[in-house]
Structure formats: C-alpha cells, structure tokens
PDB file of C-alpha atoms in Angstrom:
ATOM      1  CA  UNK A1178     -37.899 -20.205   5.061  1.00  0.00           C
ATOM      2  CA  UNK A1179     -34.398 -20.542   3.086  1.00  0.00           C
ATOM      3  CA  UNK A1180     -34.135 -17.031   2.661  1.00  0.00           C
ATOM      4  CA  UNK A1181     -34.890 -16.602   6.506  1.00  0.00           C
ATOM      5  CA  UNK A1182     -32.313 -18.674   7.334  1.00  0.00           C
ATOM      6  CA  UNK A1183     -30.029 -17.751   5.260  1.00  0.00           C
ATOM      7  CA  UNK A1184     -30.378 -13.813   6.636  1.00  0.00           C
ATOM      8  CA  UNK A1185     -30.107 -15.172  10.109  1.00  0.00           C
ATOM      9  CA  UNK A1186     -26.364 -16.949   8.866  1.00  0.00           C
ATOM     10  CA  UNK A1187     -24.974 -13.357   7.182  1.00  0.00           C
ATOM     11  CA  UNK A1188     -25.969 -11.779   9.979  1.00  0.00           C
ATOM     12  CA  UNK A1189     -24.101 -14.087  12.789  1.00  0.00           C
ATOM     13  CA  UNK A1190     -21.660 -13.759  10.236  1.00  0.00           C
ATOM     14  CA  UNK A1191     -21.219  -9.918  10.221  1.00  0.00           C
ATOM     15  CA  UNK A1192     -21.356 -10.047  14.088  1.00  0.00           C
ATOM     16  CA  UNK A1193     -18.440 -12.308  14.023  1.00  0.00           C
ATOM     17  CA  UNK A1194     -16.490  -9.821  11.459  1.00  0.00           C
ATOM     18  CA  UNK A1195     -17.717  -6.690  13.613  1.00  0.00           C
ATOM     19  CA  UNK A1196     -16.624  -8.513  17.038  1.00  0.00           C
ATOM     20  CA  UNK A1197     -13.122  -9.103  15.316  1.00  0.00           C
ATOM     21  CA  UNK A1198     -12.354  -5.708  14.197  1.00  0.00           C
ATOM     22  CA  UNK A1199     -12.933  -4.476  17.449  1.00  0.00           C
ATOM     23  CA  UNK A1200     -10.164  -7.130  18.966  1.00  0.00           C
ATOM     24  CA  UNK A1201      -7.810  -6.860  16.081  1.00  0.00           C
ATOM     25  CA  UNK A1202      -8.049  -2.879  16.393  1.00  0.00           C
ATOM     26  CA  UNK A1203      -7.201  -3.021  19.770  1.00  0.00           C
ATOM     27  CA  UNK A1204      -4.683  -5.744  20.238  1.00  0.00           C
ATOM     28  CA  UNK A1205      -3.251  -6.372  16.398  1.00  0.00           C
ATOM     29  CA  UNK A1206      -3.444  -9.544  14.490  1.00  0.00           C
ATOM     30  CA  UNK A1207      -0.851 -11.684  17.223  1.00  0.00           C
ATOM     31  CA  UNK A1208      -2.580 -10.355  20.169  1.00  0.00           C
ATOM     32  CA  UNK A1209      -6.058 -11.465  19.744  1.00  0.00           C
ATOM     33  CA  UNK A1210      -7.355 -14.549  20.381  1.00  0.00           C
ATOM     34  CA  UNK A1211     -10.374 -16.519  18.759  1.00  0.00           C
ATOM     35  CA  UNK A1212     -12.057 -16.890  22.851  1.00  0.00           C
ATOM     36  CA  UNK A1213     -11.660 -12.902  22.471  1.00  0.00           C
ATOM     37  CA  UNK A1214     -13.483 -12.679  19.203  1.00  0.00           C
ATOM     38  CA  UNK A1215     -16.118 -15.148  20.446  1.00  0.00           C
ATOM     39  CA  UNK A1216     -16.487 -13.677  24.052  1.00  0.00           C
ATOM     40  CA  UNK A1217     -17.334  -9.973  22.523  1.00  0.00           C
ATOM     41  CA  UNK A1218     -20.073 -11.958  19.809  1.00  0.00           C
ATOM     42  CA  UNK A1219     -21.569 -13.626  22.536  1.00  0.00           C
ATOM     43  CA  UNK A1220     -20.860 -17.114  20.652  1.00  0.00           C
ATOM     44  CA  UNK A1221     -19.342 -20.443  21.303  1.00  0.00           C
ATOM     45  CA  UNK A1222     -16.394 -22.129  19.287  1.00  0.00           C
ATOM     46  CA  UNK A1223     -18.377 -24.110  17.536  1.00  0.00           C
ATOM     47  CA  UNK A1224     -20.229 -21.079  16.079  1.00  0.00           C
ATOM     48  CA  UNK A1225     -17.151 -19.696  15.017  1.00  0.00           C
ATOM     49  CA  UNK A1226     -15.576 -22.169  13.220  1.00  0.00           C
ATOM     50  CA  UNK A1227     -18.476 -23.097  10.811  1.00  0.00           C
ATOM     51  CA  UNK A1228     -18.332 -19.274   9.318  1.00  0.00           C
ATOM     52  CA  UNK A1229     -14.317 -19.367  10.044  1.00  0.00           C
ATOM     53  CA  UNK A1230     -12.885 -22.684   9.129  1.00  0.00           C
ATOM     54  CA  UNK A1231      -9.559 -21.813   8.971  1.00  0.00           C
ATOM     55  CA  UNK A1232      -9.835 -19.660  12.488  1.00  0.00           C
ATOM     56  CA  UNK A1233      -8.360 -16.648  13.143  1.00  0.00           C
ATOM     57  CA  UNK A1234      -6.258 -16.112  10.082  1.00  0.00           C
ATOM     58  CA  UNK A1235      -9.881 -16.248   8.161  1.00  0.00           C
ATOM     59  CA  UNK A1236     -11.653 -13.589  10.138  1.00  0.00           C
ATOM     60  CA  UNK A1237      -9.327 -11.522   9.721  1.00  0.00           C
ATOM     61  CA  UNK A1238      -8.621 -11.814   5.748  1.00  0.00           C
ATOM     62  CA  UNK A1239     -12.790 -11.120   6.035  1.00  0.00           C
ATOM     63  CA  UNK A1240     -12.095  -7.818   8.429  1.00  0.00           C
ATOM     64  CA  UNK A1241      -9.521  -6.554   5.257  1.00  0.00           C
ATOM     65  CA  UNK A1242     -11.868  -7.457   2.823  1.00  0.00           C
ATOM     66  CA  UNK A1243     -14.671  -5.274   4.584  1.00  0.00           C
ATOM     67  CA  UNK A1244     -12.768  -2.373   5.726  1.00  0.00           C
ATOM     68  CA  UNK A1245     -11.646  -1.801   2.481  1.00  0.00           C
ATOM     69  CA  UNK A1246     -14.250  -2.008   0.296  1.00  0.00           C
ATOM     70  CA  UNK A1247     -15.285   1.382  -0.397  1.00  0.00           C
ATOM     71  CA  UNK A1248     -17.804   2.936  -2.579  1.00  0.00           C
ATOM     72  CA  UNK A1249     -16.750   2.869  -6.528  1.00  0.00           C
ATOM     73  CA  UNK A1250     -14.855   6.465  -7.003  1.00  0.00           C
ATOM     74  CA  UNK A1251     -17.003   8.600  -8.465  1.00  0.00           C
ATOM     75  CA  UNK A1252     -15.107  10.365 -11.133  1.00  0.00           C
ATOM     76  CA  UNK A1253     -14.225  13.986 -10.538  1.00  0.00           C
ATOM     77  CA  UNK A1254     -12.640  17.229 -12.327  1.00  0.00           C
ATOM     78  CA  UNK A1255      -9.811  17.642 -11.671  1.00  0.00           C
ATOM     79  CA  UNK A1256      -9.113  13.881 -11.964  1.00  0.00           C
ATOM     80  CA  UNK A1257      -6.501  14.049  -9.131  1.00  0.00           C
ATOM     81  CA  UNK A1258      -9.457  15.160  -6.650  1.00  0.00           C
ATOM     82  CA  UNK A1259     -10.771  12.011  -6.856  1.00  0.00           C
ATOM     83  CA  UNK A1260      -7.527  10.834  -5.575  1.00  0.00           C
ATOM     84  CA  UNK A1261      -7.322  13.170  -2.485  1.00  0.00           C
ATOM     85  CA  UNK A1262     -10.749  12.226  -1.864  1.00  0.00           C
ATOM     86  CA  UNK A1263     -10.300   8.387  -1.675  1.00  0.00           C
ATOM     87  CA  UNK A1264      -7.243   9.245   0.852  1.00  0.00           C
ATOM     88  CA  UNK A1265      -8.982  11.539   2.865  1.00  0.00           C
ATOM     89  CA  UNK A1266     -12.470   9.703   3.494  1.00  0.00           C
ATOM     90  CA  UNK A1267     -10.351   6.314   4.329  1.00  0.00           C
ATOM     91  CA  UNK A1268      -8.206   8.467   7.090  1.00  0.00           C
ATOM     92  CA  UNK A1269     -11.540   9.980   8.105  1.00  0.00           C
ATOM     93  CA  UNK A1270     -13.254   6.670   8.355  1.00  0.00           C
ATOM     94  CA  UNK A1271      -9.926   4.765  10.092  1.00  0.00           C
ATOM     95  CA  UNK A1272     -10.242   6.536  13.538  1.00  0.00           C
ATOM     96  CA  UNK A1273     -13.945   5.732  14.027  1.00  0.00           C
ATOM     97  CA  UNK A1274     -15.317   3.073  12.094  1.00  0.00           C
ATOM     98  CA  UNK A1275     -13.772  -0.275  14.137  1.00  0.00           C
ATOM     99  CA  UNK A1276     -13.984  -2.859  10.941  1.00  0.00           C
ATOM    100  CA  UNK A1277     -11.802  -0.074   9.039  1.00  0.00           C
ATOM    101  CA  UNK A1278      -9.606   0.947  11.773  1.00  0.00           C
ATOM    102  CA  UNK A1279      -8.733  -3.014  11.944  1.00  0.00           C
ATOM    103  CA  UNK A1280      -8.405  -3.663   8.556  1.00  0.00           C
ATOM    104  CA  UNK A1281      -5.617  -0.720   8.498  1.00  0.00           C
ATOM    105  CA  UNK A1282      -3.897  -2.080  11.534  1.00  0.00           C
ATOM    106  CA  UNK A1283      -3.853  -5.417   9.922  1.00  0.00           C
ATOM    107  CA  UNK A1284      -2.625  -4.503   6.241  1.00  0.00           C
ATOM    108  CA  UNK A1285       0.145  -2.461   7.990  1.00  0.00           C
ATOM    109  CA  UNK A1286       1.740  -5.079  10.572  1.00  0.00           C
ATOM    110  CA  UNK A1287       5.046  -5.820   8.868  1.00  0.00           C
ATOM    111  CA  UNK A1288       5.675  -9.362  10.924  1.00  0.00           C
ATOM    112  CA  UNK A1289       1.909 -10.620   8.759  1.00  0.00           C
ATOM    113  CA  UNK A1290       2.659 -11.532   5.039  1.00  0.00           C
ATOM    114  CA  UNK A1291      -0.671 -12.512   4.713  1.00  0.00           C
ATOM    115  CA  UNK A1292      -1.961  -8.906   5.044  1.00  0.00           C
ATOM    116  CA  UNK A1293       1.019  -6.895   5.267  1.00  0.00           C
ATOM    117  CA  UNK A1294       1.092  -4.581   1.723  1.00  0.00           C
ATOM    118  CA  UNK A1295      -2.733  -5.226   1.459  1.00  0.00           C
ATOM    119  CA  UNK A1296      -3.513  -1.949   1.129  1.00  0.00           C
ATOM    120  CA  UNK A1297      -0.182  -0.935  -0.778  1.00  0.00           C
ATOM    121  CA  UNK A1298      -1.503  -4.002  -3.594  1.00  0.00           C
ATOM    122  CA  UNK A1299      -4.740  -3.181  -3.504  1.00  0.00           C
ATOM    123  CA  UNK A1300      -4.877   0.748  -4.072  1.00  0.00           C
ATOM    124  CA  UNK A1301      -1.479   1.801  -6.047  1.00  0.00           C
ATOM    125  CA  UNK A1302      -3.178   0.126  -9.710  1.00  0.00           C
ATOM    126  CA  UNK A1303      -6.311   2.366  -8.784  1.00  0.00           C
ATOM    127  CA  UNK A1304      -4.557   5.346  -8.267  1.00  0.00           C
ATOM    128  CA  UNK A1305      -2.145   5.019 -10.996  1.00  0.00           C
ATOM    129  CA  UNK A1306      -4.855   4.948 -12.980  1.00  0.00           C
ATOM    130  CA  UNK A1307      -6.389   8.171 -12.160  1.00  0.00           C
ATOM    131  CA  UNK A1308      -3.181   9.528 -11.751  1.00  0.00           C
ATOM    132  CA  UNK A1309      -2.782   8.405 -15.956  1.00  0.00           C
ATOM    133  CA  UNK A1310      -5.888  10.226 -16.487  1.00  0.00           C
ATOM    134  CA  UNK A1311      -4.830  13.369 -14.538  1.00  0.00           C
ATOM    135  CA  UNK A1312      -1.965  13.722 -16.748  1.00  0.00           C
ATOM    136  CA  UNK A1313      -4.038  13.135 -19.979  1.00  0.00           C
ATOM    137  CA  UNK A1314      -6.332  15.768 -18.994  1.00  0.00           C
ATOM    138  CA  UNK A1315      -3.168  18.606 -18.513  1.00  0.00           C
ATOM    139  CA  UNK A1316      -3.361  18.495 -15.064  1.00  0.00           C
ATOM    140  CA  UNK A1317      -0.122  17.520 -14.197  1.00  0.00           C
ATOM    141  CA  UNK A1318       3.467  19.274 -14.391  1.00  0.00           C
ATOM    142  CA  UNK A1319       5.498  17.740 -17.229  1.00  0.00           C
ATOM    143  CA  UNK A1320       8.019  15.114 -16.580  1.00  0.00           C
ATOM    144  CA  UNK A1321       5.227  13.582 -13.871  1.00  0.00           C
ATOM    145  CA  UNK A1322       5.591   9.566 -13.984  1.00  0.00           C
ATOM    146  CA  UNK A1323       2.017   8.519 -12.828  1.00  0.00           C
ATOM    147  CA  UNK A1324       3.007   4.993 -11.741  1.00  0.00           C
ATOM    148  CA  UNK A1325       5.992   6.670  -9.126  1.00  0.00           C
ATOM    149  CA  UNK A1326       3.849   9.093  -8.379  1.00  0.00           C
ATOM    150  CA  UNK A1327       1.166   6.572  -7.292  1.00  0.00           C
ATOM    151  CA  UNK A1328       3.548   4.327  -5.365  1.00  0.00           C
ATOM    152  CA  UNK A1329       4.683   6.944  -3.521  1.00  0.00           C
ATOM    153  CA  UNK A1330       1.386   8.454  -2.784  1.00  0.00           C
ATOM    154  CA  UNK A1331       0.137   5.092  -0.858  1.00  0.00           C
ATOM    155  CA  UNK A1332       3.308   4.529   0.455  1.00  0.00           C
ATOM    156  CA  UNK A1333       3.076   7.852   2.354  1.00  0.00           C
ATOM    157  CA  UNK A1334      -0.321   6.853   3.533  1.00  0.00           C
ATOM    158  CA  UNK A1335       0.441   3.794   4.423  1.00  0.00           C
ATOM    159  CA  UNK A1336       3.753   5.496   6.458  1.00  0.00           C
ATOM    160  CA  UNK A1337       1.613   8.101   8.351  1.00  0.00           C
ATOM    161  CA  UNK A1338      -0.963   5.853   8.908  1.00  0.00           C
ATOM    162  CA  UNK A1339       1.465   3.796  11.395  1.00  0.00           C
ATOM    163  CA  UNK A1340       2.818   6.891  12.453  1.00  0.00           C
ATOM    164  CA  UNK A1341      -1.018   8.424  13.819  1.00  0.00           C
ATOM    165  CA  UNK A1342      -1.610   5.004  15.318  1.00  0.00           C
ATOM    166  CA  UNK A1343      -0.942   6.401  18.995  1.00  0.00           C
ATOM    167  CA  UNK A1344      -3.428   8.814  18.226  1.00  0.00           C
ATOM    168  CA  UNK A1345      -5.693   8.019  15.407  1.00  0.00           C
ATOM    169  CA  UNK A1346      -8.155  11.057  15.875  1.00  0.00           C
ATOM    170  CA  UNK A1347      -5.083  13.168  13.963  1.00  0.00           C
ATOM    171  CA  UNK A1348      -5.466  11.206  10.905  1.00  0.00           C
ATOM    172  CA  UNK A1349      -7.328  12.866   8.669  1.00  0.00           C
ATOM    173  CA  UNK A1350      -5.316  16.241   9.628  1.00  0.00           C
ATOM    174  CA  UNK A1351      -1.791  14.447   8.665  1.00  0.00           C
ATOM    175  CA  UNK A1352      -3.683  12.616   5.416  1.00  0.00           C
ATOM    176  CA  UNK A1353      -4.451  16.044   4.257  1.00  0.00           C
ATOM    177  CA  UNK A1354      -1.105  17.515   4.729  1.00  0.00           C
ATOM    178  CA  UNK A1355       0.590  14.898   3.407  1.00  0.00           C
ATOM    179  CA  UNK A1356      -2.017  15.062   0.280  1.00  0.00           C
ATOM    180  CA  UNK A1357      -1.069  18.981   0.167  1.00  0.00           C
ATOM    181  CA  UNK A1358       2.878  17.637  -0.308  1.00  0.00           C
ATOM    182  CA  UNK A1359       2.041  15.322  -3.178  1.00  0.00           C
ATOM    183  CA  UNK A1360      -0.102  17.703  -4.669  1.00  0.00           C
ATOM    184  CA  UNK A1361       1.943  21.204  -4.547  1.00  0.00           C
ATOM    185  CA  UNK A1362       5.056  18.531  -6.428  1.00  0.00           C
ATOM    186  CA  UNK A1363       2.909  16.874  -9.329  1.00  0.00           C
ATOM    187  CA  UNK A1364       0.195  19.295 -10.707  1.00  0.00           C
ATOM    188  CA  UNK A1365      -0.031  22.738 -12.406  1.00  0.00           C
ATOM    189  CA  UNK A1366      -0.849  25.633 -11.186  1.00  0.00           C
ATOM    190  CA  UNK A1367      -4.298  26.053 -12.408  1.00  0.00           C
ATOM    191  CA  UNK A1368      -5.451  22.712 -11.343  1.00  0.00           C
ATOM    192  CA  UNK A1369      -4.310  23.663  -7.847  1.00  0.00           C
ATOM    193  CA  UNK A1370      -6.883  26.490  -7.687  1.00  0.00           C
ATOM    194  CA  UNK A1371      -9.566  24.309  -8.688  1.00  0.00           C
ATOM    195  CA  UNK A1372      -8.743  21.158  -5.643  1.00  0.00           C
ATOM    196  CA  UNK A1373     -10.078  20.936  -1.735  1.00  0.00           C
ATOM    197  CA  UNK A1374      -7.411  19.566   0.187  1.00  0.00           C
ATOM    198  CA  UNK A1375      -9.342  19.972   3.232  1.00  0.00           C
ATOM    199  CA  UNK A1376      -9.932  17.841   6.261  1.00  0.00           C
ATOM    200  CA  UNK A1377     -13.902  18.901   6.228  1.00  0.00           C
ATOM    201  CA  UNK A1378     -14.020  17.071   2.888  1.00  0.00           C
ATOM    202  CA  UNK A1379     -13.648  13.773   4.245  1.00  0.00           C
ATOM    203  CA  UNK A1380     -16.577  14.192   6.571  1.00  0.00           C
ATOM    204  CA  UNK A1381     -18.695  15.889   3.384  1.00  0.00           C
ATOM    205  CA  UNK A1382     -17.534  12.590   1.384  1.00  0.00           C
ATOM    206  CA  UNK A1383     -18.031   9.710   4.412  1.00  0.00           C
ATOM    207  CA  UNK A1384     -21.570  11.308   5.009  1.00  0.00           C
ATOM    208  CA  UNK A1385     -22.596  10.327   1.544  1.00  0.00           C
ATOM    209  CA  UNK A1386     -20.983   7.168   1.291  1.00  0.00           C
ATOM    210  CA  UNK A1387     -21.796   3.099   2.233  1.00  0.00           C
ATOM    211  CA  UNK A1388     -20.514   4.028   5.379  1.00  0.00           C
ATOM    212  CA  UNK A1389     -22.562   6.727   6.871  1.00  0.00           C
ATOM    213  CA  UNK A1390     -24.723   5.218   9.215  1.00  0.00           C
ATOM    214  CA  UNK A1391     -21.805   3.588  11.187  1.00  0.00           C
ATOM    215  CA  UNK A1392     -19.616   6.602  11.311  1.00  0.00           C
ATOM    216  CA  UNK A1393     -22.228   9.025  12.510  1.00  0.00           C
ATOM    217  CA  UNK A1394     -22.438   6.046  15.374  1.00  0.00           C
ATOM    218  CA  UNK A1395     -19.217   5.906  16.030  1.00  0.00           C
ATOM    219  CA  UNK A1396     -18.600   9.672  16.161  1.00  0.00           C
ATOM    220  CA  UNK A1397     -22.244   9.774  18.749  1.00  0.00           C
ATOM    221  CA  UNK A1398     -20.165   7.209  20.391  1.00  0.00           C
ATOM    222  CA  UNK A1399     -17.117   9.087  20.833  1.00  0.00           C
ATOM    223  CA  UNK A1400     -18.794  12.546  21.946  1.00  0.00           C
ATOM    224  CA  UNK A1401     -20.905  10.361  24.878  1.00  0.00           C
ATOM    225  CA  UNK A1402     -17.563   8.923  26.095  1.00  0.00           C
ATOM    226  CA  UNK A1403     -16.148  12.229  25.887  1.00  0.00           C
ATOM    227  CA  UNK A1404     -13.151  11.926  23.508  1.00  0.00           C
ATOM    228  CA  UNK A1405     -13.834  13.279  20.030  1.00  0.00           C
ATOM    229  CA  UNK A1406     -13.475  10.765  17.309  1.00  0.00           C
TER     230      UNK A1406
END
C-alpha cells in the first residue's frame, strides 16, 4: 500500500515537472505563472506546493535537473565523437522533447542567476575530460589546450542555441555545423576521416537513448499538427 502510494506521489510529481516545461518553454522563467503550471496539470495550489515548497523557482530547478540528465556517454573511438555526439543528440532532443526544450531556455536566460550558466557548469568538466583523453589518444593537432577548447565548445552551443530559439527545428543543422568548426580547428587529419558530423546521427543516437519514447511522440506530434519537429 506504501509503495502504491508512493507511485501515485512521483507520478503527480512528474505531471507537475512535464506541465512546467511546457509553460517555461513557451513563456521563459518570468513569464509563467504557478496558476499556469497548475491549470495545464489539472491541479489546485495546494497540490502544488506540497511537491514545490519553494514555488516556482523549485519547479523549475526540477525542469533543469530533468532535461539534462542524459544517458552516461558511452565511450567512443575517436574519443572526440563522443563529444559531437553528446552535442548533437541534446540539439536533436531540444526542439521536440518540451522538459528539454525548457530546461535549455531556462539555463540560457541571462536576467536568472539561479539557472543562467547551468548548462555552461554542468557540461564544460565533462567535455574537458574527453577532450584530455582525445589528445592522449593522438587525436588532436599539437598545441590543442583541452580545457579552452572545451569552454569554447559549450560556449558556442550555448550561443547558437539562443540564436535557433525563433526557430528551434534548425537546431540540430546549426549544432552540427558549428561541431564541423570546432572539429576541422582541433584534430588531425586522420581522426577526421574516421568522425560523423552528421545531423542523422542525432536521431540514430536519441532513438537509442532514455529518451526515445518521448521524442518519437513528440516528432508523431509534430507531423499531425503539420510542422516538422
């Protein structure tokens, strides 16, 4: 009976977090309102407040949370690939998948400290990282610093992320040519042969991941309203 219950609170839970995204996608952080969150979940103030204690401002650190968790990179050769692919499947999941299309919005709204950077903190130690292991592998050109490399490599993201945000279906096309920049500047020749830089990669790579299930809905979705995702 415990366990029943306690399903029944996660899942009011993740319809409060899925109802948010949706609002915060739409109308940013300052926009929204907690009556919009709760009108779209179909709950009452109350409701909200005994997952959210702290209102708005906790729903949303909860939407950032979500959208970014994504599955544990699986370790590729070349090591760099596995850095295009993290890039590409988030700007392939952004457009279509509300919870990460909000968290993006909100970790890129300069005027919110709070979540402002969130994705520039959270991602440039990861890809560092990898980048570190790239060059201890020979894949990169000499003189490559890995940690500049990897700031400027989410910075960019995060830049033509905010950029596509009129039109988010063209993300995945600018994530890849940006990727293509980076790439051509940091790693040998031989390596270069060996990467896909390609859009259709971050479909290939969202299919198989956590994710799946909701992006094949929202891309259904998309195609029955007529507007490709």
């Amino acid at each position: 009976m415990r366990r029943l219950v306690q399903q029944r609170s996660m899942h009011k839970r993740q319809e409060l977090v899925a109802a948010a995204a949706r609002v915060f996608a739409e109308k940013g952080y300052y926009r929204t309102t907690v009556e919009d969150i709760t009108t779209l979940a179909g709950v009452g103030r109350g409701a909200f407040y005994h997952y959210f204690n702290k209102g708005k401002s906790d729903v949303a650190t909860a939407v950032v949370t979500e959208g970014f968790t994504m599955d544990a990179a699986v370790p590729m050769l070349p090591r760099i690939q596995s850095v295009v692919d993290a890039s590409i499947a988030l700007a392939t999941l952004t457009p279509v998948v509300p919870v990460v299309k909000a968290a993006a919005r909100l970790a890129t709204e300069q005027d919110h400290p709070d979540f402002y950077g969130h994705l520039i903190r959270l991602y440039i130690p990861q890809v560092t990282q990898l980048i570190e292991q790239a060059a201890e592998l020979g894949e990169l050109q000499q003189g490559v610093d890995p940690a500049l490399t990897a700031e400027a490599w989410v910075m960019l993201y995060s830049g033509t992320d905010q950029h596509a945000r009129l039109d988010y279906r063209r993300l995945p096309q600018k994530i890849a040519q940006a990727n293509t920049v980076i790439v051509r500047g940091i790693v040998t020749a031989e390596t270069a042969l060996k990467l896909d830089m390609s859009v259709q990669r971050g479909d290939l790579l969202v299919r198989q991941s956590r994710w799946a299930e909701e992006y094949i809905q929202g891309l259904d979705a998309a195609a029955s309203a007529g507007s490709p995702a």
